[in-house]
PDB file of C-alpha atoms in Angstrom:
ATOM      1  CA  MET A   1     299.328 255.058 199.473  1.00 44.00           C
ATOM      2  CA  LYS A   2     297.775 254.579 203.183  1.00 43.00           C
ATOM      3  CA  VAL A   3     298.195 250.530 201.873  1.00 41.00           C
ATOM      4  CA  ILE A   4     302.655 251.587 200.612  1.00 43.00           C
ATOM      5  CA  PHE A   5     303.345 252.697 204.349  1.00 47.00           C
ATOM      6  CA  LEU A   6     301.493 250.030 206.604  1.00 43.00           C
ATOM      7  CA  SER A   7     303.409 247.423 204.209  1.00 45.00           C
ATOM      8  CA  LEU A   8     306.434 249.857 205.056  1.00 50.00           C
ATOM      9  CA  ILE A   9     305.721 249.427 208.834  1.00 47.00           C
ATOM     10  CA  LEU A  10     304.665 245.782 208.433  1.00 46.00           C
ATOM     11  CA  VAL A  11     308.179 245.066 206.485  1.00 43.00           C
ATOM     12  CA  LEU A  12     309.942 246.850 209.728  1.00 47.00           C
ATOM     13  CA  VAL A  13     308.534 244.168 212.646  1.00 43.00           C
ATOM     14  CA  SER A  14     311.413 242.743 212.383  1.00 37.00           C
ATOM     15  CA  PHE A  15     313.810 246.027 212.925  1.00 39.00           C
ATOM     16  CA  GLN A  16     311.728 247.929 215.015  1.00 41.00           C
ATOM     17  CA  ALA A  17     313.779 250.127 216.803  1.00 38.00           C
ATOM     18  CA  ALA A  18     313.779 250.343 221.622  1.00 36.00           C
ATOM     19  CA  ARG A  19     312.443 253.463 221.930  1.00 40.00           C
ATOM     20  CA  GLY A  20     311.633 253.950 225.314  1.00 40.00           C
ATOM     21  CA  ALA A  21     312.693 256.598 226.135  1.00 40.00           C
ATOM     22  CA  ASP A  22     311.126 258.779 223.497  1.00 45.00           C
ATOM     23  CA  ARG A  23     307.371 257.193 226.016  1.00 44.00           C
ATOM     24  CA  ALA A  24     306.158 258.971 228.531  1.00 42.00           C
ATOM     25  CA  VAL A  25     306.769 258.071 231.627  1.00 44.00           C
ATOM     26  CA  VAL A  26     303.205 255.762 232.591  1.00 55.00           C
ATOM     27  CA  ASP A  27     303.745 253.203 229.452  1.00 76.00           C
ATOM     28  CA  GLN A  28     303.293 250.253 230.467  1.00 91.00           C
ATOM     29  CA  VAL A  29     306.636 247.951 230.234  1.00 93.00           C
ATOM     30  CA  LEU A  30     305.868 244.697 228.723  1.00 93.00           C
ATOM     31  CA  ALA A  31     309.920 243.479 228.289  1.00 94.00           C
ATOM     32  CA  VAL A  32     312.471 244.019 229.316  1.00 95.00           C
ATOM     33  CA  VAL A  33     315.819 243.365 227.024  1.00 95.00           C
ATOM     34  CA  ASN A  34     318.858 243.719 228.663  1.00 96.00           C
ATOM     35  CA  HIS A  35     319.433 247.402 228.786  1.00 93.00           C
ATOM     36  CA  ASP A  36     316.187 248.365 226.813  1.00 92.00           C
ATOM     37  CA  VAL A  37     312.649 248.089 227.110  1.00 93.00           C
ATOM     38  CA  ILE A  38     309.843 246.992 224.822  1.00 91.00           C
ATOM     39  CA  THR A  39     306.743 249.893 225.724  1.00 91.00           C
ATOM     40  CA  GLN A  40     302.843 249.103 225.208  1.00 90.00           C
ATOM     41  CA  SER A  41     302.614 252.072 222.843  1.00 84.00           C
ATOM     42  CA  GLU A  42     305.940 250.843 220.512  1.00 83.00           C
ATOM     43  CA  PHE A  43     304.431 247.721 220.861  1.00 89.00           C
ATOM     44  CA  ASP A  44     300.200 249.055 219.690  1.00 86.00           C
ATOM     45  CA  ALA A  45     302.183 251.239 216.818  1.00 79.00           C
ATOM     46  CA  ILE A  46     303.440 247.618 215.102  1.00 81.00           C
ATOM     47  CA  PHE A  47     300.745 245.820 216.182  1.00 86.00           C
ATOM     48  CA  ARG A  48     298.301 247.729 214.968  1.00 82.00           C
ATOM     49  CA  PRO A  49     298.699 247.438 210.754  1.00 78.00           C
ATOM     50  CA  VAL A  50     299.371 243.834 211.713  1.00 80.00           C
ATOM     51  CA  TYR A  51     295.977 243.587 213.249  1.00 80.00           C
ATOM     52  CA  GLU A  52     294.699 245.840 210.017  1.00 79.00           C
ATOM     53  CA  LYS A  53     296.193 243.135 206.951  1.00 78.00           C
ATOM     54  CA  ILE A  54     294.191 239.981 209.761  1.00 76.00           C
ATOM     55  CA  LYS A  55     291.346 242.159 209.208  1.00 72.00           C
ATOM     56  CA  GLU A  56     291.474 242.375 205.999  1.00 70.00           C
ATOM     57  CA  SER A  57     292.037 238.385 204.981  1.00 69.00           C
ATOM     58  CA  ILE A  58     289.567 237.149 207.479  1.00 66.00           C
ATOM     59  CA  GLY A  59     287.751 239.690 208.172  1.00 62.00           C
ATOM     60  CA  GLU A  60     286.112 240.221 212.250  1.00 64.00           C
ATOM     61  CA  ALA A  61     286.670 236.076 212.898  1.00 63.00           C
ATOM     62  CA  ALA A  62     289.881 235.839 214.898  1.00 67.00           C
ATOM     63  CA  THR A  63     289.286 234.485 217.776  1.00 74.00           C
ATOM     64  CA  GLU A  64     290.736 236.267 220.436  1.00 80.00           C
ATOM     65  CA  SER A  65     293.351 233.202 221.207  1.00 80.00           C
ATOM     66  CA  GLN A  66     294.226 233.529 217.577  1.00 80.00           C
ATOM     67  CA  LEU A  67     294.568 237.114 218.317  1.00 83.00           C
ATOM     68  CA  ARG A  68     296.730 236.112 221.037  1.00 87.00           C
ATOM     69  CA  GLU A  69     299.557 233.889 219.996  1.00 88.00           C
ATOM     70  CA  ILE A  70     299.896 236.760 217.194  1.00 88.00           C
ATOM     71  CA  ARG A  71     300.736 239.133 219.918  1.00 90.00           C
ATOM     72  CA  LEU A  72     303.148 236.687 221.956  1.00 92.00           C
ATOM     73  CA  LYS A  73     304.866 235.380 218.499  1.00 92.00           C
ATOM     74  CA  LEU A  74     305.398 239.450 217.333  1.00 92.00           C
ATOM     75  CA  LEU A  75     306.769 240.320 220.862  1.00 94.00           C
ATOM     76  CA  ASN A  76     308.931 238.004 220.799  1.00 93.00           C
ATOM     77  CA  GLN A  77     310.353 239.155 216.944  1.00 92.00           C
ATOM     78  CA  MET A  78     310.619 242.367 218.885  1.00 92.00           C
ATOM     79  CA  ILE A  79     312.660 241.161 221.804  1.00 94.00           C
ATOM     80  CA  GLU A  80     314.824 239.052 218.754  1.00 93.00           C
ATOM     81  CA  ASP A  81     315.259 242.686 216.748  1.00 91.00           C
ATOM     82  CA  LYS A  82     315.996 244.508 220.198  1.00 93.00           C
ATOM     83  CA  LEU A  83     319.010 241.410 219.917  1.00 95.00           C
ATOM     84  CA  VAL A  84     320.054 241.683 217.040  1.00 93.00           C
ATOM     85  CA  TYR A  85     320.293 245.406 217.230  1.00 93.00           C
ATOM     86  CA  GLN A  86     322.055 246.027 220.510  1.00 94.00           C
ATOM     87  CA  GLU A  87     324.436 242.568 218.935  1.00 94.00           C
ATOM     88  CA  SER A  88     325.514 245.164 216.125  1.00 93.00           C
ATOM     89  CA  ILE A  89     326.571 247.396 218.529  1.00 93.00           C
ATOM     90  CA  LYS A  90     328.452 245.921 220.223  1.00 93.00           C
ATOM     91  CA  LEU A  91     329.914 244.842 217.424  1.00 92.00           C
ATOM     92  CA  GLY A  92     330.026 248.406 216.042  1.00 93.00           C
ATOM     93  CA  ILE A  93     328.576 247.467 212.569  1.00 92.00           C
ATOM     94  CA  GLU A  94     327.705 251.841 211.727  1.00 90.00           C
ATOM     95  CA  VAL A  95     324.973 253.290 208.984  1.00 92.00           C
ATOM     96  CA  SER A  96     326.655 256.373 208.022  1.00 93.00           C
ATOM     97  CA  ASP A  97     323.578 259.121 208.174  1.00 93.00           C
ATOM     98  CA  VAL A  98     324.081 260.019 203.880  1.00 94.00           C
ATOM     99  CA  GLU A  99     323.233 255.873 203.682  1.00 93.00           C
ATOM    100  CA  VAL A 100     320.014 256.875 206.132  1.00 92.00           C
ATOM    101  CA  GLU A 101     318.956 260.223 204.273  1.00 93.00           C
ATOM    102  CA  GLU A 102     319.108 258.131 200.633  1.00 93.00           C
ATOM    103  CA  GLU A 103     316.748 254.909 202.048  1.00 90.00           C
ATOM    104  CA  PHE A 104     314.517 257.785 203.024  1.00 90.00           C
ATOM    105  CA  GLY A 105     314.164 259.998 200.615  1.00 90.00           C
ATOM    106  CA  ALA A 106     314.039 256.884 198.624  1.00 91.00           C
ATOM    107  CA  PHE A 107     310.704 256.098 200.561  1.00 89.00           C
ATOM    108  CA  LYS A 108     309.310 259.663 200.313  1.00 88.00           C
ATOM    109  CA  LYS A 109     308.751 259.252 196.395  1.00 88.00           C
ATOM    110  CA  GLN A 110     307.082 257.324 197.016  1.00 88.00           C
ATOM    111  CA  PHE A 111     304.231 259.055 198.121  1.00 88.00           C
ATOM    112  CA  GLN A 112     302.462 261.369 195.496  1.00 86.00           C
ATOM    113  CA  ASP A 113     303.534 264.447 196.759  1.00 88.00           C
ATOM    114  CA  GLU A 114     304.809 265.995 201.100  1.00 89.00           C
ATOM    115  CA  GLU A 115     301.660 267.238 202.071  1.00 88.00           C
ATOM    116  CA  THR A 116     300.528 263.008 201.792  1.00 89.00           C
ATOM    117  CA  PHE A 117     304.100 261.937 202.912  1.00 87.00           C
ATOM    118  CA  GLU A 118     303.000 264.346 205.921  1.00 87.00           C
ATOM    119  CA  LYS A 119     299.407 263.009 206.520  1.00 86.00           C
ATOM    120  CA  GLU A 120     300.505 259.082 206.047  1.00 83.00           C
ATOM    121  CA  LEU A 121     303.188 259.419 209.047  1.00 81.00           C
ATOM    122  CA  LYS A 122     300.548 261.360 211.451  1.00 81.00           C
ATOM    123  CA  LEU A 123     298.262 258.762 210.761  1.00 78.00           C
ATOM    124  CA  SER A 124     300.711 255.502 211.509  1.00 72.00           C
ATOM    125  CA  GLY A 125     302.361 257.225 214.248  1.00 71.00           C
ATOM    126  CA  VAL A 126     305.475 257.545 213.514  1.00 76.00           C
ATOM    127  CA  SER A 127     307.557 260.169 212.950  1.00 84.00           C
ATOM    128  CA  VAL A 128     309.933 261.373 210.829  1.00 88.00           C
ATOM    129  CA  SER A 129     312.917 260.466 213.637  1.00 89.00           C
ATOM    130  CA  ASP A 130     311.383 257.189 214.611  1.00 84.00           C
ATOM    131  CA  LEU A 131     310.817 256.203 210.794  1.00 87.00           C
ATOM    132  CA  LYS A 132     314.694 257.481 210.208  1.00 90.00           C
ATOM    133  CA  GLN A 133     315.757 255.036 213.135  1.00 89.00           C
ATOM    134  CA  GLN A 134     314.475 251.814 211.904  1.00 86.00           C
ATOM    135  CA  PHE A 135     316.155 252.885 208.254  1.00 90.00           C
ATOM    136  CA  ARG A 136     319.624 253.390 210.256  1.00 91.00           C
ATOM    137  CA  GLU A 137     319.221 249.708 212.088  1.00 89.00           C
ATOM    138  CA  ARG A 138     317.300 247.932 209.251  1.00 88.00           C
ATOM    139  CA  THR A 139     320.704 248.403 207.514  1.00 92.00           C
ATOM    140  CA  ALA A 140     322.991 247.031 210.318  1.00 92.00           C
ATOM    141  CA  ILE A 141     321.116 244.223 210.988  1.00 90.00           C
ATOM    142  CA  THR A 142     320.986 243.317 207.729  1.00 90.00           C
ATOM    143  CA  ARG A 143     324.817 243.984 207.536  1.00 92.00           C
ATOM    144  CA  LEU A 144     324.879 242.006 211.084  1.00 92.00           C
ATOM    145  CA  HIS A 145     323.470 238.854 208.755  1.00 89.00           C
ATOM    146  CA  GLN A 146     326.139 238.914 206.217  1.00 89.00           C
ATOM    147  CA  HIS A 147     328.911 239.103 208.409  1.00 87.00           C
ATOM    148  CA  VAL A 148     327.221 236.772 211.298  1.00 87.00           C
ATOM    149  CA  ILE A 149     325.506 234.245 208.951  1.00 90.00           C
ATOM    150  CA  ARG A 150     325.181 234.788 205.953  1.00 88.00           C
ATOM    151  CA  GLY A 151     329.329 235.373 205.277  1.00 88.00           C
ATOM    152  CA  LYS A 152     330.130 231.852 207.596  1.00 91.00           C
ATOM    153  CA  VAL A 153     327.428 230.222 205.306  1.00 94.00           C
ATOM    154  CA  VAL A 154     329.380 227.389 202.760  1.00 95.00           C
ATOM    155  CA  VAL A 155     327.850 225.394 200.225  1.00 97.00           C
ATOM    156  CA  SER A 156     330.035 222.424 198.791  1.00 97.00           C
ATOM    157  CA  PRO A 157     329.243 221.312 194.996  1.00 96.00           C
ATOM    158  CA  GLU A 158     328.898 217.721 196.773  1.00 97.00           C
ATOM    159  CA  GLU A 159     325.913 219.560 198.487  1.00 98.00           C
ATOM    160  CA  VAL A 160     324.591 220.442 195.680  1.00 97.00           C
ATOM    161  CA  ALA A 161     324.989 217.238 193.642  1.00 97.00           C
ATOM    162  CA  LYS A 162     323.682 215.611 196.110  1.00 97.00           C
ATOM    163  CA  TYR A 163     320.719 217.860 196.505  1.00 97.00           C
ATOM    164  CA  TYR A 164     319.912 217.379 192.488  1.00 96.00           C
ATOM    165  CA  ALA A 165     320.352 213.695 192.590  1.00 95.00           C
ATOM    166  CA  GLU A 166     317.964 213.058 195.941  1.00 95.00           C
ATOM    167  CA  HIS A 167     315.032 215.372 194.233  1.00 93.00           C
ATOM    168  CA  SER A 168     315.300 215.005 190.185  1.00 86.00           C
ATOM    169  CA  GLY A 169     311.128 215.258 190.343  1.00 85.00           C
ATOM    170  CA  ASP A 170     311.364 218.399 190.959  1.00 89.00           C
ATOM    171  CA  PHE A 171     312.750 219.934 187.959  1.00 91.00           C
ATOM    172  CA  VAL A 172     310.817 217.940 185.599  1.00 87.00           C
ATOM    173  CA  GLN A 173     309.209 220.661 183.762  1.00 84.00           C
ATOM    174  CA  LYS A 174     305.807 219.039 182.101  1.00 88.00           C
ATOM    175  CA  ASP A 175     304.141 218.897 179.235  1.00 91.00           C
ATOM    176  CA  GLN A 176     302.450 222.374 178.769  1.00 92.00           C
ATOM    177  CA  VAL A 177     299.777 223.161 176.468  1.00 94.00           C
ATOM    178  CA  GLU A 178     298.338 226.867 175.389  1.00 96.00           C
ATOM    179  CA  LEU A 179     294.856 227.001 175.788  1.00 96.00           C
ATOM    180  CA  TRP A 180     291.559 228.569 175.188  1.00 96.00           C
ATOM    181  CA  CYS A 181     288.105 227.581 176.401  1.00 96.00           C
ATOM    182  CA  ILE A 182     284.501 228.896 176.115  1.00 96.00           C
ATOM    183  CA  THR A 183     282.569 227.603 179.308  1.00 95.00           C
ATOM    184  CA  VAL A 184     278.876 227.187 179.382  1.00 95.00           C
ATOM    185  CA  ARG A 185     277.354 227.125 183.080  1.00 92.00           C
ATOM    186  CA  LYS A 186     275.619 224.739 184.146  1.00 92.00           C
ATOM    187  CA  ASN A 187     272.052 226.032 186.032  1.00 90.00           C
ATOM    188  CA  GLN A 188     272.388 225.876 189.932  1.00 87.00           C
ATOM    189  CA  GLU A 189     269.700 222.973 190.419  1.00 83.00           C
ATOM    190  CA  ALA A 190     271.979 221.188 187.451  1.00 81.00           C
ATOM    191  CA  ILE A 191     274.212 221.793 189.946  1.00 82.00           C
ATOM    192  CA  GLN A 192     273.457 220.685 192.793  1.00 82.00           C
ATOM    193  CA  LYS A 193     272.431 218.114 191.866  1.00 80.00           C
ATOM    194  CA  GLY A 194     274.534 216.119 189.266  1.00 80.00           C
ATOM    195  CA  LEU A 195     271.987 216.431 186.337  1.00 81.00           C
ATOM    196  CA  MET A 196     272.382 217.701 182.479  1.00 85.00           C
ATOM    197  CA  ASP A 197     271.412 220.906 181.815  1.00 90.00           C
ATOM    198  CA  GLU A 198     269.612 220.235 178.336  1.00 91.00           C
ATOM    199  CA  THR A 199     269.495 224.778 177.816  1.00 92.00           C
ATOM    200  CA  ALA A 200     273.380 224.541 178.652  1.00 93.00           C
ATOM    201  CA  LYS A 201     274.006 222.435 176.671  1.00 93.00           C
ATOM    202  CA  GLU A 202     272.035 222.863 173.297  1.00 94.00           C
ATOM    203  CA  LYS A 203     273.911 226.829 173.810  1.00 95.00           C
ATOM    204  CA  VAL A 204     276.923 224.841 173.854  1.00 95.00           C
ATOM    205  CA  GLU A 205     276.589 223.248 170.821  1.00 95.00           C
ATOM    206  CA  GLY A 206     275.309 226.185 169.227  1.00 96.00           C
ATOM    207  CA  ILE A 207     278.649 227.867 169.724  1.00 96.00           C
ATOM    208  CA  LEU A 208     280.435 224.675 168.635  1.00 96.00           C
ATOM    209  CA  ALA A 209     279.057 223.759 165.110  1.00 96.00           C
ATOM    210  CA  LYS A 210     279.803 227.435 164.750  1.00 96.00           C
ATOM    211  CA  LEU A 211     283.405 226.999 165.058  1.00 96.00           C
ATOM    212  CA  LYS A 212     282.706 224.409 163.239  1.00 95.00           C
ATOM    213  CA  LYS A 213     282.179 226.505 160.509  1.00 95.00           C
ATOM    214  CA  GLY A 214     285.095 228.707 160.442  1.00 94.00           C
ATOM    215  CA  ALA A 215     283.803 231.345 163.699  1.00 96.00           C
ATOM    216  CA  ASP A 216     286.518 233.978 165.895  1.00 95.00           C
ATOM    217  CA  PHE A 217     286.922 231.547 168.948  1.00 96.00           C
ATOM    218  CA  ASP A 218     287.974 234.560 170.370  1.00 95.00           C
ATOM    219  CA  LYS A 219     285.110 236.379 169.555  1.00 96.00           C
ATOM    220  CA  LEU A 220     282.234 234.346 170.457  1.00 96.00           C
ATOM    221  CA  ALA A 221     284.781 233.183 173.452  1.00 95.00           C
ATOM    222  CA  LYS A 222     283.835 237.023 174.294  1.00 96.00           C
ATOM    223  CA  ALA A 223     280.287 237.081 173.590  1.00 95.00           C
ATOM    224  CA  HIS A 224     279.072 233.686 174.908  1.00 94.00           C
ATOM    225  CA  SER A 225     281.819 232.521 177.676  1.00 95.00           C
ATOM    226  CA  ASP A 226     280.873 232.265 181.616  1.00 94.00           C
ATOM    227  CA  ASP A 227     284.689 232.076 182.744  1.00 92.00           C
ATOM    228  CA  ALA A 228     286.222 234.840 183.645  1.00 91.00           C
ATOM    229  CA  SER A 229     288.301 233.938 180.715  1.00 93.00           C
ATOM    230  CA  GLY A 230     286.089 235.161 177.903  1.00 93.00           C
ATOM    231  CA  ALA A 231     286.841 239.229 178.478  1.00 93.00           C
ATOM    232  CA  GLN A 232     290.021 237.786 176.911  1.00 94.00           C
ATOM    233  CA  GLY A 233     288.905 235.556 173.980  1.00 95.00           C
ATOM    234  CA  GLY A 234     288.571 232.702 176.350  1.00 95.00           C
ATOM    235  CA  SER A 235     292.428 231.899 176.688  1.00 96.00           C
ATOM    236  CA  LEU A 236     293.282 229.862 179.526  1.00 94.00           C
ATOM    237  CA  GLY A 237     297.301 230.251 178.932  1.00 94.00           C
ATOM    238  CA  TRP A 238     299.890 228.106 179.303  1.00 94.00           C
ATOM    239  CA  MET A 239     298.604 224.554 180.760  1.00 92.00           C
ATOM    240  CA  GLY A 240     300.565 221.962 182.473  1.00 90.00           C
ATOM    241  CA  ARG A 241     300.040 218.337 181.649  1.00 88.00           C
ATOM    242  CA  GLY A 242     298.372 217.619 185.246  1.00 85.00           C
ATOM    243  CA  ASP A 243     296.854 220.497 186.241  1.00 86.00           C
ATOM    244  CA  MET A 244     293.662 220.275 184.981  1.00 85.00           C
ATOM    245  CA  ILE A 245     290.745 217.762 186.096  1.00 79.00           C
ATOM    246  CA  GLY A 246     291.076 213.976 185.069  1.00 63.00           C
ATOM    247  CA  GLY A 247     289.088 213.754 181.938  1.00 80.00           C
ATOM    248  CA  ILE A 248     289.677 217.583 180.681  1.00 89.00           C
ATOM    249  CA  ASP A 249     293.536 216.835 180.818  1.00 89.00           C
ATOM    250  CA  SER A 250     293.823 213.589 178.792  1.00 89.00           C
ATOM    251  CA  VAL A 251     291.282 215.093 176.848  1.00 92.00           C
ATOM    252  CA  ILE A 252     293.623 218.366 176.143  1.00 93.00           C
ATOM    253  CA  PHE A 253     297.468 216.705 175.587  1.00 92.00           C
ATOM    254  CA  SER A 254     295.920 214.162 173.033  1.00 92.00           C
ATOM    255  CA  LEU A 255     294.836 216.890 170.684  1.00 94.00           C
ATOM    256  CA  PRO A 256     296.839 218.357 168.109  1.00 93.00           C
ATOM    257  CA  GLU A 257     298.013 221.645 167.522  1.00 93.00           C
ATOM    258  CA  GLY A 258     295.245 223.860 166.432  1.00 93.00           C
ATOM    259  CA  ALA A 259     292.462 221.326 167.417  1.00 95.00           C
ATOM    260  CA  LEU A 260     288.722 221.588 168.457  1.00 96.00           C
ATOM    261  CA  SER A 261     287.585 219.457 171.715  1.00 95.00           C
ATOM    262  CA  ASP A 262     283.916 218.087 171.128  1.00 95.00           C
ATOM    263  CA  VAL A 263     282.015 219.491 174.050  1.00 95.00           C
ATOM    264  CA  LEU A 264     283.291 218.154 177.379  1.00 94.00           C
ATOM    265  CA  GLU A 265     281.311 218.467 180.478  1.00 91.00           C
ATOM    266  CA  THR A 266     282.183 218.573 184.425  1.00 89.00           C
ATOM    267  CA  GLU A 267     280.009 218.814 187.133  1.00 86.00           C
ATOM    268  CA  ARG A 268     279.649 222.900 186.676  1.00 86.00           C
ATOM    269  CA  GLY A 269     279.314 223.069 183.894  1.00 91.00           C
ATOM    270  CA  TYR A 270     280.038 222.441 179.554  1.00 94.00           C
ATOM    271  CA  HIS A 271     282.951 223.257 178.015  1.00 96.00           C
ATOM    272  CA  ILE A 272     284.482 223.795 174.596  1.00 96.00           C
ATOM    273  CA  PHE A 273     288.680 223.907 174.225  1.00 97.00           C
ATOM    274  CA  LYS A 274     291.818 225.688 171.443  1.00 96.00           C
ATOM    275  CA  VAL A 275     294.417 223.890 171.770  1.00 96.00           C
ATOM    276  CA  GLY A 276     297.209 226.035 170.681  1.00 95.00           C
ATOM    277  CA  LYS A 277     301.157 225.305 170.626  1.00 94.00           C
ATOM    278  CA  ARG A 278     302.645 222.695 172.283  1.00 92.00           C
ATOM    279  CA  THR A 279     305.953 221.794 174.223  1.00 90.00           C
ATOM    280  CA  VAL A 280     307.356 218.025 175.591  1.00 88.00           C
ATOM    281  CA  GLY A 281     308.609 218.751 178.909  1.00 86.00           C
ATOM    282  CA  VAL A 282     311.711 217.495 179.950  1.00 87.00           C
ATOM    283  CA  THR A 283     313.568 216.976 182.835  1.00 89.00           C
ATOM    284  CA  LYS A 284     315.844 219.937 184.454  1.00 90.00           C
ATOM    285  CA  THR A 285     320.398 219.021 183.734  1.00 93.00           C
ATOM    286  CA  PHE A 286     322.336 220.335 186.383  1.00 95.00           C
ATOM    287  CA  ASP A 287     323.929 222.432 184.906  1.00 95.00           C
ATOM    288  CA  ASP A 288     320.251 223.945 184.319  1.00 93.00           C
ATOM    289  CA  VAL A 289     319.492 224.223 187.693  1.00 95.00           C
ATOM    290  CA  ARG A 290     323.226 224.506 189.585  1.00 96.00           C
ATOM    291  CA  ASP A 291     322.654 227.926 191.234  1.00 97.00           C
ATOM    292  CA  GLN A 292     319.332 227.110 192.012  1.00 95.00           C
ATOM    293  CA  ILE A 293     319.785 224.535 194.216  1.00 97.00           C
ATOM    294  CA  ARG A 294     322.773 226.440 195.671  1.00 97.00           C
ATOM    295  CA  ASP A 295     320.701 229.077 196.555  1.00 96.00           C
ATOM    296  CA  VAL A 296     318.354 227.014 198.261  1.00 96.00           C
ATOM    297  CA  LEU A 297     320.808 225.312 200.041  1.00 97.00           C
ATOM    298  CA  PHE A 298     321.983 228.621 201.192  1.00 96.00           C
ATOM    299  CA  ARG A 299     319.150 229.838 202.834  1.00 95.00           C
ATOM    300  CA  GLN A 300     318.513 226.693 204.644  1.00 95.00           C
ATOM    301  CA  LYS A 301     321.836 226.703 205.923  1.00 96.00           C
ATOM    302  CA  ALA A 302     322.101 230.328 206.816  1.00 94.00           C
ATOM    303  CA  HIS A 303     318.514 229.724 208.552  1.00 94.00           C
ATOM    304  CA  LEU A 304     319.551 226.694 210.258  1.00 95.00           C
ATOM    305  CA  ARG A 305     322.641 229.360 211.521  1.00 94.00           C
ATOM    306  CA  PHE A 306     321.245 231.854 212.424  1.00 93.00           C
ATOM    307  CA  LEU A 307     318.721 230.421 215.198  1.00 94.00           C
ATOM    308  CA  ALA A 308     321.357 228.947 216.796  1.00 95.00           C
ATOM    309  CA  TRP A 309     322.541 232.053 216.747  1.00 94.00           C
ATOM    310  CA  MET A 310     319.438 233.503 218.429  1.00 94.00           C
ATOM    311  CA  GLU A 311     319.305 230.665 220.724  1.00 95.00           C
ATOM    312  CA  ASP A 312     322.707 231.742 222.276  1.00 95.00           C
ATOM    313  CA  LEU A 313     322.632 235.247 222.398  1.00 95.00           C
ATOM    314  CA  LYS A 314     319.075 235.267 224.186  1.00 94.00           C
ATOM    315  CA  LYS A 315     321.386 232.790 227.106  1.00 95.00           C
ATOM    316  CA  GLN A 316     323.691 235.553 226.925  1.00 95.00           C
ATOM    317  CA  SER A 317     321.280 238.177 227.602  1.00 95.00           C
ATOM    318  CA  TYR A 318     318.208 239.816 230.283  1.00 95.00           C
ATOM    319  CA  VAL A 319     315.392 239.572 229.121  1.00 93.00           C
ATOM    320  CA  SER A 320     312.071 239.268 231.146  1.00 93.00           C
ATOM    321  CA  ILE A 321     308.152 239.970 229.981  1.00 92.00           C
ATOM    322  CA  ARG A 322     306.536 241.331 232.493  1.00 85.00           C
TER     323      ARG A 322
END
């Protein structure tokens, strides 16, 4: 459950509230944003879960320069979030207590019980009032984006048609085949030196002989395949043309439905493939992808509009990093 809580805190980084008034007088001020401040303890409360995520993904390998860059990006994000929330107040964007309680209640339901929730809340260093304020600000900022950014973005039919014409290759659905595989790995020396592994080859050829006599592919894959797919009877799911390394790809797509391949060798081992159903690739029509393209263009325009709006907002504001 701790992961769930940290995930929420990470999401709320973009909506972090100004809570300088709640901090101790001795708390160091990192930045002044108009009439608000960002304190060290406020920053640390956000940075801690971010740092934990970094350690999970790359261990302790992050250098001090990388951490400095992450800290600076996070501080700049917090500054922008404060500016946006301040602007939402100026525009009179309101979020009712009822809405806040509904969102807070939905969040609490993710926890096993009240005791677990209270424990995780305490460990995070975030109070109930802080959390509710974050929900309030997140909703206010979302509404500001809708009012100032998204509500002003228009994507014309001509733009959508132009994008389709210029990116038609992006909408080609490749030939696909349903595929199963049995893999027998080479020994480590053979892999390292690029040699043949006679023992592995003999084993896989014996498996192929059994398959040709009608043995069950699923059972043999589970019993003998060294690939992780063996646990699923060798199923690789659907594979597209070009998804597999050269030689294998051309062989697979030359086989009819239901056919078995011969033993195919790669640098890591020997493989037998079984081909299932096939689909022929087609180019999706404009009507098929019209809405998808519009969404792409809308997001691009909204992002650019937000960047310009934020730049203008910063010019009108007082921001000082200490």
